[in-house]
Amino acid sequence: MNPPSRLRRLAGVGSRFLVVGALSTLIEVGVFNLLVFVWGWDVVTAKITASLVALVNAYIGNREWTFRHRDRRGRTAEVLLFLATNAVCTALGAALVWVGVEAVAAVLDRTPGAVALNAVNLVSIVIVVLLRFVLYHGVVFRVASPKA
């Protein structure tokens, strides 16, 4: 496959990934805000819970649309890889939110408000989305290996 063709294919996969990710992000941010500002949950617990809720949408959207052309190694193995990848990404996201909230609180010398808290959350989402794309593309929904 020539480079322009590979680039077009990667752009197509990347754009579908971003659409699924945008919807998952809306779900995650909505659940996060509900848990923190309506029910008074701790931000790290809310971040992990919101990520897990959005994960359901992410798996279905990515498996059935973004990476539908990729090899299906078996649903169980694929789901386990997806869950392991997202466990790492969720932990990273929660750590980033914790560090971000602590940093903002130190700078402001008070507990961050809703705008600052959501800004920290969105920055963590952007960082984690980049990692997820690399892992989904290269590990979870991989290209079929050539037949011998």
CSV table of C-alpha atoms in Angstrom, one decimal, residues 2-142:
chain,number,residue,atom,x,y,z
A,2,ASN,CA,1.5,3.4,-1.0
A,3,PRO,CA,1.9,6.2,1.6
A,4,PRO,CA,-1.0,8.4,0.5
A,5,SER,CA,-3.3,5.5,0.6
A,6,ARG,CA,-2.2,4.5,4.1
A,7,LEU,CA,-2.5,8.1,5.2
A,8,ARG,CA,-6.1,8.3,3.8
A,9,ARG,CA,-7.0,5.0,5.6
A,10,LEU,CA,-5.5,6.2,8.9
A,11,ALA,CA,-7.3,9.5,8.5
A,12,GLY,CA,-10.6,7.7,8.0
A,13,VAL,CA,-10.0,5.4,11.0
A,14,GLY,CA,-8.9,8.4,13.1
A,15,SER,CA,-11.9,10.5,12.2
A,16,ARG,CA,-14.3,7.6,13.1
A,17,PHE,CA,-12.4,7.1,16.3
A,18,LEU,CA,-12.8,10.8,17.1
A,19,VAL,CA,-16.6,10.7,16.5
A,20,VAL,CA,-17.0,7.7,18.8
A,21,GLY,CA,-14.6,9.4,21.3
A,22,ALA,CA,-16.6,12.7,21.1
A,23,LEU,CA,-19.8,10.9,22.0
A,24,SER,CA,-18.1,8.9,24.8
A,25,THR,CA,-16.6,12.2,26.1
A,26,LEU,CA,-20.0,13.8,26.3
A,27,ILE,CA,-21.2,10.8,28.2
A,28,GLU,CA,-18.2,10.9,30.5
A,29,VAL,CA,-18.4,14.6,31.2
A,30,GLY,CA,-22.1,14.4,31.8
A,31,VAL,CA,-21.9,11.5,34.2
A,32,PHE,CA,-18.8,13.1,35.9
A,33,ASN,CA,-20.7,16.4,36.5
A,34,LEU,CA,-23.8,14.6,37.7
A,35,LEU,CA,-21.7,12.6,40.2
A,36,VAL,CA,-19.6,15.5,41.5
A,37,PHE,CA,-22.0,18.4,41.5
A,38,VAL,CA,-25.4,16.7,42.0
A,39,TRP,CA,-24.5,13.8,44.2
A,40,GLY,CA,-21.3,15.2,45.8
A,41,TRP,CA,-18.9,12.4,44.9
A,42,ASP,CA,-15.2,12.6,45.3
A,43,VAL,CA,-13.6,13.7,41.9
A,44,VAL,CA,-11.4,10.7,41.5
A,45,THR,CA,-14.2,8.2,42.2
A,46,ALA,CA,-16.5,10.2,39.9
A,47,LYS,CA,-13.8,10.2,37.2
A,48,ILE,CA,-13.4,6.4,37.3
A,49,THR,CA,-17.1,5.8,37.4
A,50,ALA,CA,-17.8,8.2,34.5
A,51,SER,CA,-15.0,6.6,32.5
A,52,LEU,CA,-16.5,3.1,33.0
A,53,VAL,CA,-20.0,4.3,31.9
A,54,ALA,CA,-18.5,5.9,28.7
A,55,LEU,CA,-16.5,2.7,28.1
A,56,VAL,CA,-19.6,0.8,27.0
A,57,ASN,CA,-20.3,3.3,24.2
A,58,ALA,CA,-16.6,3.3,23.3
A,59,TYR,CA,-16.3,-0.4,22.9
A,60,ILE,CA,-19.5,-0.8,20.8
A,61,GLY,CA,-18.7,2.2,18.6
A,62,ASN,CA,-15.1,1.3,18.0
A,63,ARG,CA,-15.7,-2.4,17.4
A,64,GLU,CA,-18.7,-2.0,15.1
A,65,TRP,CA,-17.7,1.1,13.3
A,66,THR,CA,-14.2,2.5,13.7
A,67,PHE,CA,-12.3,-0.8,13.5
A,68,ARG,CA,-15.0,-3.1,11.9
A,69,HIS,CA,-12.6,-3.9,9.1
A,70,ARG,CA,-10.0,-5.2,11.5
A,71,ASP,CA,-9.3,-8.8,12.5
A,72,ARG,CA,-11.6,-10.4,15.1
A,73,ARG,CA,-9.3,-12.5,17.2
A,74,GLY,CA,-12.3,-13.8,19.2
A,75,ARG,CA,-14.6,-11.7,21.3
A,76,THR,CA,-13.3,-12.8,24.6
A,77,ALA,CA,-9.6,-12.0,23.9
A,78,GLU,CA,-10.6,-8.7,22.3
A,79,VAL,CA,-12.8,-7.6,25.2
A,80,LEU,CA,-10.0,-8.6,27.7
A,81,LEU,CA,-7.5,-6.5,25.7
A,82,PHE,CA,-10.0,-3.6,25.5
A,83,LEU,CA,-10.7,-3.8,29.2
A,84,ALA,CA,-6.9,-4.0,30.1
A,85,THR,CA,-6.2,-1.0,27.8
A,86,ASN,CA,-9.0,1.0,29.4
A,87,ALA,CA,-8.0,0.0,32.9
A,88,VAL,CA,-4.6,1.6,32.2
A,89,CYS,CA,-6.2,4.6,30.5
A,90,THR,CA,-8.8,5.1,33.2
A,91,ALA,CA,-6.1,5.0,35.9
A,92,LEU,CA,-4.0,7.5,34.0
A,93,GLY,CA,-7.0,9.7,33.6
A,94,ALA,CA,-7.9,9.6,37.3
A,95,ALA,CA,-4.3,10.3,38.2
A,96,LEU,CA,-4.2,13.3,35.8
A,97,VAL,CA,-7.4,14.6,37.3
A,98,TRP,CA,-6.1,14.2,40.9
A,99,VAL,CA,-2.8,15.9,40.0
A,100,GLY,CA,-4.6,18.6,38.1
A,101,VAL,CA,-7.0,19.4,40.8
A,102,GLU,CA,-4.2,19.5,43.4
A,103,ALA,CA,-2.2,21.8,41.2
A,104,VAL,CA,-5.1,24.2,40.5
A,105,ALA,CA,-6.0,24.2,44.2
A,106,ALA,CA,-2.4,25.1,45.1
A,107,VAL,CA,-2.3,27.9,42.5
A,108,LEU,CA,-5.7,29.3,43.5
A,109,ASP,CA,-5.2,28.6,47.2
A,110,ARG,CA,-8.7,27.3,47.3
A,111,THR,CA,-10.8,24.4,46.1
A,112,PRO,CA,-11.3,24.7,42.3
A,113,GLY,CA,-14.7,25.6,41.0
A,114,ALA,CA,-16.7,23.9,38.2
A,115,VAL,CA,-14.9,25.6,35.3
A,116,ALA,CA,-11.4,24.7,36.6
A,117,LEU,CA,-12.5,21.2,37.5
A,118,ASN,CA,-14.0,20.6,34.0
A,119,ALA,CA,-10.9,22.1,32.4
A,120,VAL,CA,-8.7,19.7,34.2
A,121,ASN,CA,-11.0,16.8,33.3
A,122,LEU,CA,-11.0,17.7,29.6
A,123,VAL,CA,-7.2,18.0,29.5
A,124,SER,CA,-7.0,14.5,31.0
A,125,ILE,CA,-9.4,13.2,28.4
A,126,VAL,CA,-7.3,14.7,25.5
A,127,ILE,CA,-4.1,13.0,26.8
A,128,VAL,CA,-5.8,9.7,27.4
A,129,VAL,CA,-7.6,9.8,24.0
A,130,LEU,CA,-4.2,9.9,22.2
A,131,LEU,CA,-3.0,6.9,24.2
A,132,ARG,CA,-6.2,5.0,23.6
A,133,PHE,CA,-6.0,5.5,19.8
A,134,VAL,CA,-2.5,4.2,19.7
A,135,LEU,CA,-3.4,1.2,21.8
A,136,TYR,CA,-6.7,0.4,20.0
A,137,HIS,CA,-5.1,0.8,16.6
A,138,GLY,CA,-2.0,-1.3,17.4
A,139,VAL,CA,-3.1,-3.8,20.0
A,140,VAL,CA,-6.8,-4.2,20.6
A,141,PHE,CA,-8.3,-4.0,17.1
A,142,ARG,CA,-5.2,-5.1,15.2
